[in-house]
Tab-separated table of C-alpha atoms and ligand atoms in Angstrom:
chain	number	residue	atom	x	y	z
A	1	MET	CA	-17.526	-6.063	-1.022
A	2	ILE	CA	-15.498	-5.988	-4.187
A	3	ILE	CA	-13.158	-8.851	-3.314
A	4	SER	CA	-14.300	-12.441	-2.835
A	5	GLU	CA	-13.701	-14.246	0.433
A	6	THR	CA	-12.376	-17.257	-1.436
A	7	SER	CA	-9.619	-15.138	-2.992
A	8	ILE	CA	-8.736	-13.664	0.392
A	9	SER	CA	-8.463	-17.098	2.014
A	10	TYR	CA	-6.343	-18.362	-0.874
A	11	LEU	CA	-4.042	-15.360	-0.526
A	12	LYS	CA	-3.669	-15.976	3.213
A	13	LYS	CA	-2.870	-19.622	2.559
A	14	LEU	CA	-0.230	-18.659	-0.007
A	15	LEU	CA	1.394	-16.251	2.425
A	16	GLU	CA	1.570	-18.991	5.054
A	17	GLU	CA	2.994	-21.611	2.706
A	18	LYS	CA	5.384	-19.659	0.503
A	19	SER	CA	8.631	-18.084	1.586
A	20	ASP	CA	10.401	-16.621	-1.462
A	21	VAL	CA	8.175	-13.746	-2.467
A	22	LEU	CA	8.928	-11.552	-5.472
A	23	ILE	CA	6.967	-8.389	-6.228
A	24	THR	CA	7.017	-7.255	-9.863
A	25	THR	CA	5.473	-4.373	-11.756
A	26	HIS	CA	5.265	-2.980	-15.284
A	27	TYR	CA	7.888	-1.395	-17.526
A	28	ASN	CA	8.317	2.359	-16.974
A	29	PRO	CA	6.796	2.045	-13.516
A	30	ASP	CA	4.597	4.974	-12.489
A	31	GLY	CA	3.434	6.180	-9.081
A	32	ASP	CA	0.799	3.485	-8.697
A	33	ALA	CA	3.093	0.691	-9.875
A	34	ILE	CA	5.813	1.718	-7.417
A	35	GLY	CA	3.401	2.761	-4.662
A	36	SER	CA	1.477	-0.516	-4.661
A	37	SER	CA	4.639	-2.639	-4.984
A	38	LEU	CA	6.377	-0.905	-2.079
A	39	ALA	CA	3.249	-0.888	0.098
A	40	LEU	CA	3.023	-4.637	-0.381
A	41	TYR	CA	6.747	-4.931	0.308
A	42	HIS	CA	6.428	-3.110	3.648
A	43	PHE	CA	3.369	-5.150	4.506
A	44	LEU	CA	5.139	-8.472	3.893
A	45	VAL	CA	8.154	-7.284	5.873
A	46	SER	CA	5.776	-6.509	8.750
A	47	LEU	CA	4.641	-10.151	8.573
A	48	GLY	CA	8.266	-11.194	9.092
A	49	MET	CA	8.860	-12.158	5.459
A	50	ASN	CA	11.809	-11.199	3.289
A	51	PRO	CA	10.224	-10.125	-0.024
A	52	LYS	CA	12.106	-8.690	-3.010
A	53	VAL	CA	10.890	-6.023	-5.418
A	54	LEU	CA	11.888	-6.341	-9.091
A	55	LEU	CA	11.329	-3.372	-11.421
A	56	PRO	CA	11.910	-3.785	-15.181
A	57	ASN	CA	13.645	-0.416	-15.484
A	58	GLU	CA	14.577	2.571	-13.407
A	59	LEU	CA	11.999	4.521	-11.461
A	60	PRO	CA	11.560	8.262	-12.088
A	61	SER	CA	13.418	10.558	-9.699
A	62	PHE	CA	10.189	11.937	-8.193
A	63	LEU	CA	9.499	8.447	-6.803
A	64	GLN	CA	12.992	7.535	-5.614
A	65	TRP	CA	12.394	9.010	-2.157
A	66	LEU	CA	9.634	6.507	-1.385
A	67	PRO	CA	10.463	4.292	1.608
A	68	GLY	CA	11.941	1.020	0.353
A	69	ALA	CA	12.589	2.259	-3.211
A	70	GLY	CA	16.326	1.921	-2.688
A	71	ASP	CA	15.955	-1.810	-1.986
A	72	ALA	CA	14.266	-2.576	-5.316
A	73	VAL	CA	16.251	-4.516	-7.924
A	74	ILE	CA	16.276	-2.865	-11.356
A	75	TYR	CA	16.218	-5.599	-13.998
A	76	SER	CA	17.731	-3.476	-16.794
A	77	GLU	CA	20.746	-2.762	-14.575
A	78	ASN	CA	21.186	-6.259	-13.223
A	79	PRO	CA	19.459	-8.907	-15.357
A	80	GLU	CA	21.428	-11.802	-13.794
A	81	LEU	CA	20.186	-10.950	-10.327
A	82	GLY	CA	16.688	-10.382	-11.708
A	83	ASN	CA	16.682	-13.774	-13.407
A	84	SER	CA	17.904	-15.548	-10.310
A	85	LEU	CA	15.160	-13.890	-8.229
A	86	LEU	CA	12.561	-14.965	-10.793
A	87	ALA	CA	13.844	-18.534	-10.798
A	88	ALA	CA	14.076	-18.786	-6.998
A	89	ALA	CA	10.666	-17.276	-6.174
A	90	ASP	CA	7.794	-19.497	-5.106
A	91	LEU	CA	5.267	-16.658	-5.059
A	92	ILE	CA	5.249	-13.766	-7.522
A	93	PHE	CA	2.995	-10.723	-7.215
A	94	CYS	CA	2.174	-8.903	-10.438
A	95	MET	CA	1.243	-5.378	-9.432
A	96	ASP	CA	-0.569	-2.874	-11.662
A	97	TYR	CA	-0.385	-4.797	-14.943
A	98	ASN	CA	-2.725	-7.162	-16.719
A	99	GLY	CA	-0.490	-9.254	-18.962
A	100	LEU	CA	3.015	-10.708	-18.686
A	101	GLY	CA	4.151	-8.729	-21.751
A	102	ARG	CA	3.870	-5.504	-19.754
A	103	VAL	CA	7.120	-6.167	-17.846
A	104	LYS	CA	8.742	-6.148	-21.280
A	105	LEU	CA	12.283	-7.098	-20.273
A	106	PHE	CA	11.620	-10.376	-18.411
A	107	THR	CA	8.334	-11.615	-19.854
A	108	GLU	CA	9.695	-15.030	-20.839
A	109	GLU	CA	11.484	-15.546	-17.520
A	110	LEU	CA	8.286	-14.600	-15.703
A	111	ARG	CA	6.258	-17.031	-17.807
A	112	ALA	CA	8.799	-19.810	-17.251
A	113	ALA	CA	9.077	-19.239	-13.494
A	114	GLY	CA	7.666	-22.063	-11.386
A	115	ALA	CA	6.151	-19.711	-8.808
A	116	THR	CA	2.460	-19.158	-8.121
A	117	ARG	CA	1.476	-15.882	-9.791
A	118	VAL	CA	-0.907	-13.444	-8.093
A	119	ILE	CA	-2.128	-10.416	-10.018
A	120	ILE	CA	-3.382	-7.307	-8.213
A	121	ASP	CA	-4.518	-4.815	-10.830
A	122	HIS	CA	-7.190	-2.381	-11.986
A	123	HIS	CA	-6.780	-2.546	-15.781
A	124	ILE	CA	-9.510	-4.066	-17.894
A	125	GLN	CA	-9.235	-7.454	-19.568
A	126	PRO	CA	-6.470	-9.227	-17.613
A	127	GLU	CA	-4.811	-12.124	-19.412
A	128	ASN	CA	-5.387	-15.646	-18.197
A	129	GLU	CA	-1.826	-16.218	-16.998
A	130	PHE	CA	-2.294	-15.904	-13.253
A	131	ASP	CA	-3.135	-18.380	-10.484
A	132	LEU	CA	-4.950	-15.881	-8.283
A	133	ILE	CA	-6.591	-12.807	-9.750
A	134	PHE	CA	-7.517	-9.621	-7.935
A	135	SER	CA	-8.708	-7.526	-10.850
A	136	VAL	CA	-11.096	-4.683	-10.057
A	137	THR	CA	-11.543	-1.822	-12.508
A	138	ALA	CA	-13.891	0.260	-10.352
A	139	VAL	CA	-11.078	1.373	-8.045
A	140	SER	CA	-8.870	4.402	-8.667
A	141	SER	CA	-5.662	2.456	-8.571
A	142	THR	CA	-3.906	-0.784	-7.755
A	143	SER	CA	-2.813	0.856	-4.504
A	144	GLU	CA	-6.429	1.389	-3.476
A	145	LEU	CA	-7.273	-2.204	-4.380
A	146	LEU	CA	-4.319	-3.557	-2.373
A	147	PHE	CA	-5.398	-1.491	0.615
A	148	GLN	CA	-8.893	-2.991	0.438
A	149	ILE	CA	-7.516	-6.512	0.084
A	150	LEU	CA	-5.321	-6.126	3.164
A	151	GLU	CA	-8.161	-4.531	5.089
A	152	GLU	CA	-10.576	-7.340	4.233
A	153	ALA	CA	-7.948	-9.950	5.056
A	154	GLU	CA	-7.786	-8.438	8.544
A	155	PHE	CA	-4.096	-9.019	9.048
A	156	PRO	CA	-3.134	-8.044	12.579
A	157	ALA	CA	-0.233	-5.798	11.522
A	158	GLY	CA	-1.528	-2.262	10.979
A	159	ILE	CA	-0.622	0.313	8.351
A	160	SER	CA	2.683	2.013	9.104
A	161	LYS	CA	3.486	5.561	8.056
A	162	GLU	CA	5.918	4.212	5.428
A	163	MET	CA	3.230	1.966	3.947
A	164	ALA	CA	0.746	4.830	4.043
A	165	GLU	CA	3.060	7.062	1.992
A	166	CYS	CA	3.390	4.360	-0.653
A	167	PHE	CA	-0.366	3.759	-0.827
A	168	PHE	CA	-1.041	7.481	-0.928
A	169	VAL	CA	1.382	8.142	-3.787
A	170	GLY	CA	-0.276	5.372	-5.819
A	171	ILE	CA	-3.767	6.766	-5.309
A	172	MET	CA	-2.703	10.384	-5.716
A	173	THR	CA	-0.820	9.848	-8.976
A	174	ASP	CA	-3.436	7.577	-10.589
A	175	THR	CA	-6.180	10.122	-9.873
A	176	GLY	CA	-4.149	13.187	-10.928
A	177	SER	CA	-4.223	14.452	-7.328
A	178	PHE	CA	-7.829	13.370	-6.816
A	179	SER	CA	-9.174	14.952	-9.984
A	180	TYR	CA	-10.219	11.908	-12.071
A	181	ALA	CA	-11.089	8.238	-11.462
A	182	CYS	CA	-12.070	9.326	-7.963
A	183	ASN	CA	-15.854	9.375	-7.813
A	184	ARG	CA	-15.908	6.406	-5.451
A	185	PRO	CA	-16.264	7.607	-1.840
A	186	GLU	CA	-14.046	4.720	-0.683
A	187	THR	CA	-11.085	6.366	-2.427
A	188	PHE	CA	-11.336	9.301	-0.034
A	189	GLU	CA	-12.155	7.110	2.956
A	190	ILE	CA	-8.949	5.172	2.327
A	191	ALA	CA	-7.012	8.429	1.880
A	192	ALA	CA	-8.334	9.565	5.257
A	193	LYS	CA	-7.235	6.312	6.896
A	194	LEU	CA	-3.766	6.777	5.405
A	195	ILE	CA	-3.505	10.341	6.693
A	196	LYS	CA	-4.458	9.107	10.170
A	197	THR	CA	-1.190	7.144	10.317
A	198	GLY	CA	0.551	10.511	10.671
A	199	MET	CA	1.892	10.829	7.145
A	200	ASP	CA	2.424	14.337	5.821
A	201	VAL	CA	0.184	14.745	2.759
A	202	GLU	CA	1.561	18.126	1.825
A	203	ARG	CA	5.119	16.820	1.868
A	204	VAL	CA	4.181	13.789	-0.229
A	205	HIS	CA	2.482	16.034	-2.776
A	206	ARG	CA	5.489	18.334	-2.880
A	207	MET	CA	7.959	15.449	-3.312
A	208	VAL	CA	6.033	14.146	-6.334
A	209	TYR	CA	4.824	17.299	-8.053
A	210	ASP	CA	7.119	20.158	-7.016
A	211	THR	CA	10.453	18.563	-7.808
A	212	TYR	CA	10.761	19.270	-11.536
A	213	SER	CA	14.248	19.812	-12.857
A	214	GLU	CA	14.573	23.029	-14.854
A	215	SER	CA	15.000	21.017	-18.055
A	216	ARG	CA	11.818	19.029	-17.398
A	217	MET	CA	9.864	22.243	-16.976
A	218	ARG	CA	11.353	23.653	-20.185
A	219	LEU	CA	10.551	20.416	-22.014
A	220	LEU	CA	6.929	20.941	-20.949
A	221	GLY	CA	7.188	24.461	-22.357
A	222	GLN	CA	8.356	23.064	-25.694
A	223	CYS	CA	5.462	20.580	-25.694
A	224	LEU	CA	2.822	23.221	-25.088
A	225	GLY	CA	4.439	26.064	-27.043
A	226	SER	CA	5.669	24.422	-30.233
A	227	ASN	CA	4.878	20.720	-30.332
A	228	MET	CA	1.113	20.653	-29.818
A	229	LYS	CA	-1.530	20.530	-32.507
A	230	VAL	CA	-5.205	21.091	-31.733
A	231	LEU	CA	-7.796	19.751	-34.152
A	232	PRO	CA	-11.120	21.279	-33.030
A	233	GLU	CA	-13.080	19.528	-35.786
A	234	PHE	CA	-12.177	16.196	-34.176
A	235	ALA	CA	-12.155	17.443	-30.563
A	236	THR	CA	-8.604	16.108	-30.445
A	237	ALA	CA	-5.204	17.504	-29.496
A	238	TYR	CA	-1.816	15.875	-29.719
A	239	ILE	CA	1.766	16.568	-28.684
A	240	TRP	CA	4.876	15.059	-30.215
A	241	LEU	CA	8.438	14.770	-28.959
A	242	THR	CA	11.264	13.771	-31.255
A	243	LYS	CA	14.547	12.256	-30.182
A	244	GLU	CA	16.129	15.685	-30.771
A	245	ASP	CA	13.611	17.361	-28.438
A	246	LEU	CA	14.386	14.827	-25.726
A	247	GLU	CA	18.129	15.289	-26.120
A	248	LYS	CA	17.836	19.077	-26.141
A	249	TYR	CA	16.113	18.996	-22.750
A	250	ASN	CA	18.280	16.247	-21.288
A	251	TYR	CA	15.313	13.862	-20.967
A	252	GLN	CA	15.225	11.728	-17.816
A	253	GLN	CA	12.887	8.829	-17.131
A	254	GLY	CA	9.533	10.253	-15.974
A	255	ASP	CA	9.997	13.722	-17.499
A	256	THR	CA	6.995	13.314	-19.825
A	257	GLU	CA	4.736	12.002	-17.065
A	258	GLY	CA	1.515	14.061	-17.072
A	259	VAL	CA	2.304	15.946	-20.297
A	260	VAL	CA	-0.589	14.381	-22.243
A	261	ASN	CA	-3.056	15.594	-19.609
A	262	TYR	CA	-2.350	19.209	-20.517
A	263	ALA	CA	-3.650	18.552	-24.034
A	264	LEU	CA	-6.759	16.945	-22.555
A	265	SER	CA	-7.323	19.948	-20.263
A	266	ILE	CA	-8.229	22.091	-23.262
A	267	GLN	CA	-11.925	22.896	-23.421
A	268	ASN	CA	-13.758	20.904	-26.100
A	269	VAL	CA	-10.931	18.425	-26.472
A	270	ALA	CA	-12.092	14.889	-25.704
A	271	VAL	CA	-9.106	12.900	-26.996
A	272	ALA	CA	-5.458	13.698	-26.366
A	273	ALA	CA	-2.318	11.909	-27.487
A	274	LEU	CA	1.383	12.184	-26.794
A	275	PHE	CA	3.796	10.677	-29.316
A	276	THR	CA	7.354	10.179	-28.100
A	277	GLU	CA	10.192	8.913	-30.285
A	278	ARG	CA	11.963	6.006	-28.572
A	279	GLY	CA	14.588	4.081	-30.516
A	280	ASP	CA	12.808	1.988	-33.129
A	281	ARG	CA	9.299	2.955	-32.071
A	282	ILE	CA	6.943	5.781	-31.278
A	283	ARG	CA	5.553	5.478	-27.776
A	284	VAL	CA	1.937	6.606	-27.577
A	285	SER	CA	0.037	7.880	-24.544
A	286	LEU	CA	-3.699	8.364	-24.965
A	287	ARG	CA	-6.297	10.085	-22.795
A	288	SER	CA	-10.006	10.752	-23.220
A	289	LYS	CA	-12.933	12.448	-21.540
A	290	GLY	CA	-16.197	10.563	-21.161
A	291	GLU	CA	-17.216	7.315	-22.785
A	292	PHE	CA	-14.807	7.364	-25.734
A	293	SER	CA	-12.481	4.427	-25.052
A	294	VAL	CA	-8.798	4.994	-25.681
A	295	ASN	CA	-8.278	1.432	-24.429
A	296	ASP	CA	-10.169	0.230	-27.523
A	297	LEU	CA	-8.207	2.663	-29.689
A	298	ALA	CA	-4.866	1.515	-28.241
A	299	ARG	CA	-5.782	-2.130	-28.712
A	300	ALA	CA	-7.012	-1.603	-32.280
A	301	HIS	CA	-4.188	0.580	-33.623
A	302	PHE	CA	-1.317	0.967	-31.178
A	303	ASN	CA	-0.417	-2.544	-29.980
A	304	GLY	CA	-1.383	-1.520	-26.468
A	305	GLY	CA	-4.213	-1.042	-24.025
A	306	GLY	CA	-4.956	0.366	-20.572
A	307	HIS	CA	-8.152	1.900	-19.244
A	308	ARG	CA	-11.130	3.526	-20.946
A	309	ASN	CA	-9.759	7.039	-20.344
A	310	ALA	CA	-5.990	6.385	-20.173
A	311	ALA	CA	-4.102	3.973	-22.385
A	312	GLY	CA	-0.802	3.533	-24.157
A	313	GLY	CA	0.952	1.604	-26.872
A	314	ASP	CA	3.663	1.603	-29.527
A	315	VAL	CA	3.769	2.350	-33.246
A	316	PHE	CA	6.524	1.060	-35.500
A	317	LYS	CA	6.695	3.983	-37.936
A	318	THR	CA	8.631	7.242	-38.142
A	319	MET	CA	7.270	10.239	-36.236
A	320	ALA	CA	6.137	11.957	-39.445
A	321	GLU	CA	4.368	8.806	-40.653
A	322	THR	CA	2.751	8.282	-37.261
A	323	LEU	CA	1.283	11.783	-37.097
A	324	VAL	CA	-0.128	11.591	-40.631
A	325	TRP	CA	-1.537	8.135	-39.883
A	326	PHE	CA	-3.099	9.295	-36.622
A	327	GLU	CA	-4.732	12.320	-38.240
A	328	ALA	CA	-6.067	10.073	-40.993
A	329	MET	CA	-7.887	7.857	-38.496
A	330	LEU	CA	-9.725	10.798	-36.883
A	331	PRO	CA	-12.519	11.437	-39.444
A	332	ALA	CA	-13.877	7.931	-38.857
A	333	LEU	CA	-13.811	8.472	-35.069
A	334	SER	CA	-15.107	12.032	-35.130
A	335	ALA	CA	-18.788	11.289	-34.466
A	336	GLU	CA	-17.941	9.040	-31.524
A	337	ILE	CA	-15.525	11.572	-30.041
A	338	HIS	CA	-18.038	14.419	-30.341
A	339	GLN	CA	-20.752	12.251	-28.829
A	340	SER	CA	-18.473	11.543	-25.890
A	341	LEU	CA	-17.760	15.248	-25.459
A	342	ASP	CA	-21.472	16.168	-25.613
A	343	ASN	CA	-22.391	13.625	-22.948
A	344	TYR	CA	-19.437	14.622	-20.765
A	345	ARG	CA	-20.369	18.273	-20.340
B	401	LIG	P1	0.646	6.027	-19.895
B	401	LIG	O1	0.047	6.813	-21.016
B	401	LIG	O2	0.598	6.787	-18.621
B	401	LIG	O3	1.956	5.419	-20.223
B	401	LIG	O4	-0.321	4.789	-19.699
B	401	LIG	C1	-1.691	4.974	-19.445
B	401	LIG	C2	-2.309	3.676	-19.016
B	401	LIG	O5	-2.277	2.714	-20.060
B	401	LIG	C3	-1.590	3.034	-17.848
B	401	LIG	O6	-2.572	2.590	-16.950
B	401	LIG	C4	-0.820	1.903	-18.423
B	401	LIG	O7	-0.738	0.856	-17.556
B	401	LIG	C5	-1.594	1.543	-19.679
B	401	LIG	N1	-0.649	1.226	-20.757
B	401	LIG	C6	0.339	2.020	-21.195
B	401	LIG	N2	1.017	1.442	-22.191
B	401	LIG	C7	0.464	0.236	-22.390
B	401	LIG	C8	0.746	-0.855	-23.282
B	401	LIG	O8	1.662	-0.810	-24.111
B	401	LIG	N3	-0.054	-1.947	-23.174
B	401	LIG	C9	-1.075	-2.014	-22.271
B	401	LIG	N4	-1.821	-3.126	-22.231
B	401	LIG	N5	-1.349	-1.020	-21.412
B	401	LIG	C10	-0.607	0.096	-21.463
B	402	LIG	MN1	-2.433	2.049	-11.934
């Protein structure tokens, strides 16, 4: 049992007492953020509630087909509505993020809201800004954790096909199609339960992974062909994307999703980074193999965080400065990175 009975009873009590439920997730929502938020949405609807989903910014096109996605309110497009939902809510779920800053666009409104805040998340080191905390890092994803919570709570309403698709997308995307963060047998047991609802796994996979626009695919080509540097002496590889690159390939939200993993797929590379130029900052995505913690790296140098093997953050420098600065930090990390690689094999 990874979830305490006390937390489950408190959650049940909250769902009985509260009526204005708002489900929120992090900025640049990914498959797990959207999947877990919409699964919870469908679940609450099945209880007869009228929950709302508030996303900080737009969801990538490969997730827009998910059941219920069209009902979500996008804060960046309608901040007045977002603010009124935040003010009116008496229960707010914080899905797939560990600190209020991660919603980026409505952090202060979220902090000021009078509602009870429940976090359901699998990132390490959650902040102490929540009334009820479901924080488990051993699971693959927030979607998996939510599934286990609902299962242990033994709510009479079962899992519908729509809910199953949302859960499945969260687990599938956070494990790279069941290739990492998936050594726990429960991950597959839950996947099997989801498939038993009648959902079409092959279709779900296709909708997420085989729907690249031509320009997204060519942007990937640019990343791998021209914009990647491999540094074998540090077992590190990185990719950069300037504003011009993004414009050239008509960048759409979500187009760089998964790009950093290609750099990590190289043999004898244990740390991979993607640097993307975004307005006044360079967005950083970090990945690692083995015990080397990119969460620690992101916290120490990139104003960010995440998990041991997948983290992100921001740097307030130019692209050229950032790349020089990043390369300069590698000699000091080299021994640790190589150690991680040696133990990983
Ligand atoms: P990605 O590289 O896919 O954007 O993010 C990888 C992981 O790190 C995700 O689980 C994400 O939630 C987390 N992460 C990304 N950016 C940040 C950040 O700025 N701060 C924190 N705390 N976590 C982040
Ligand atoms: Mn996640």
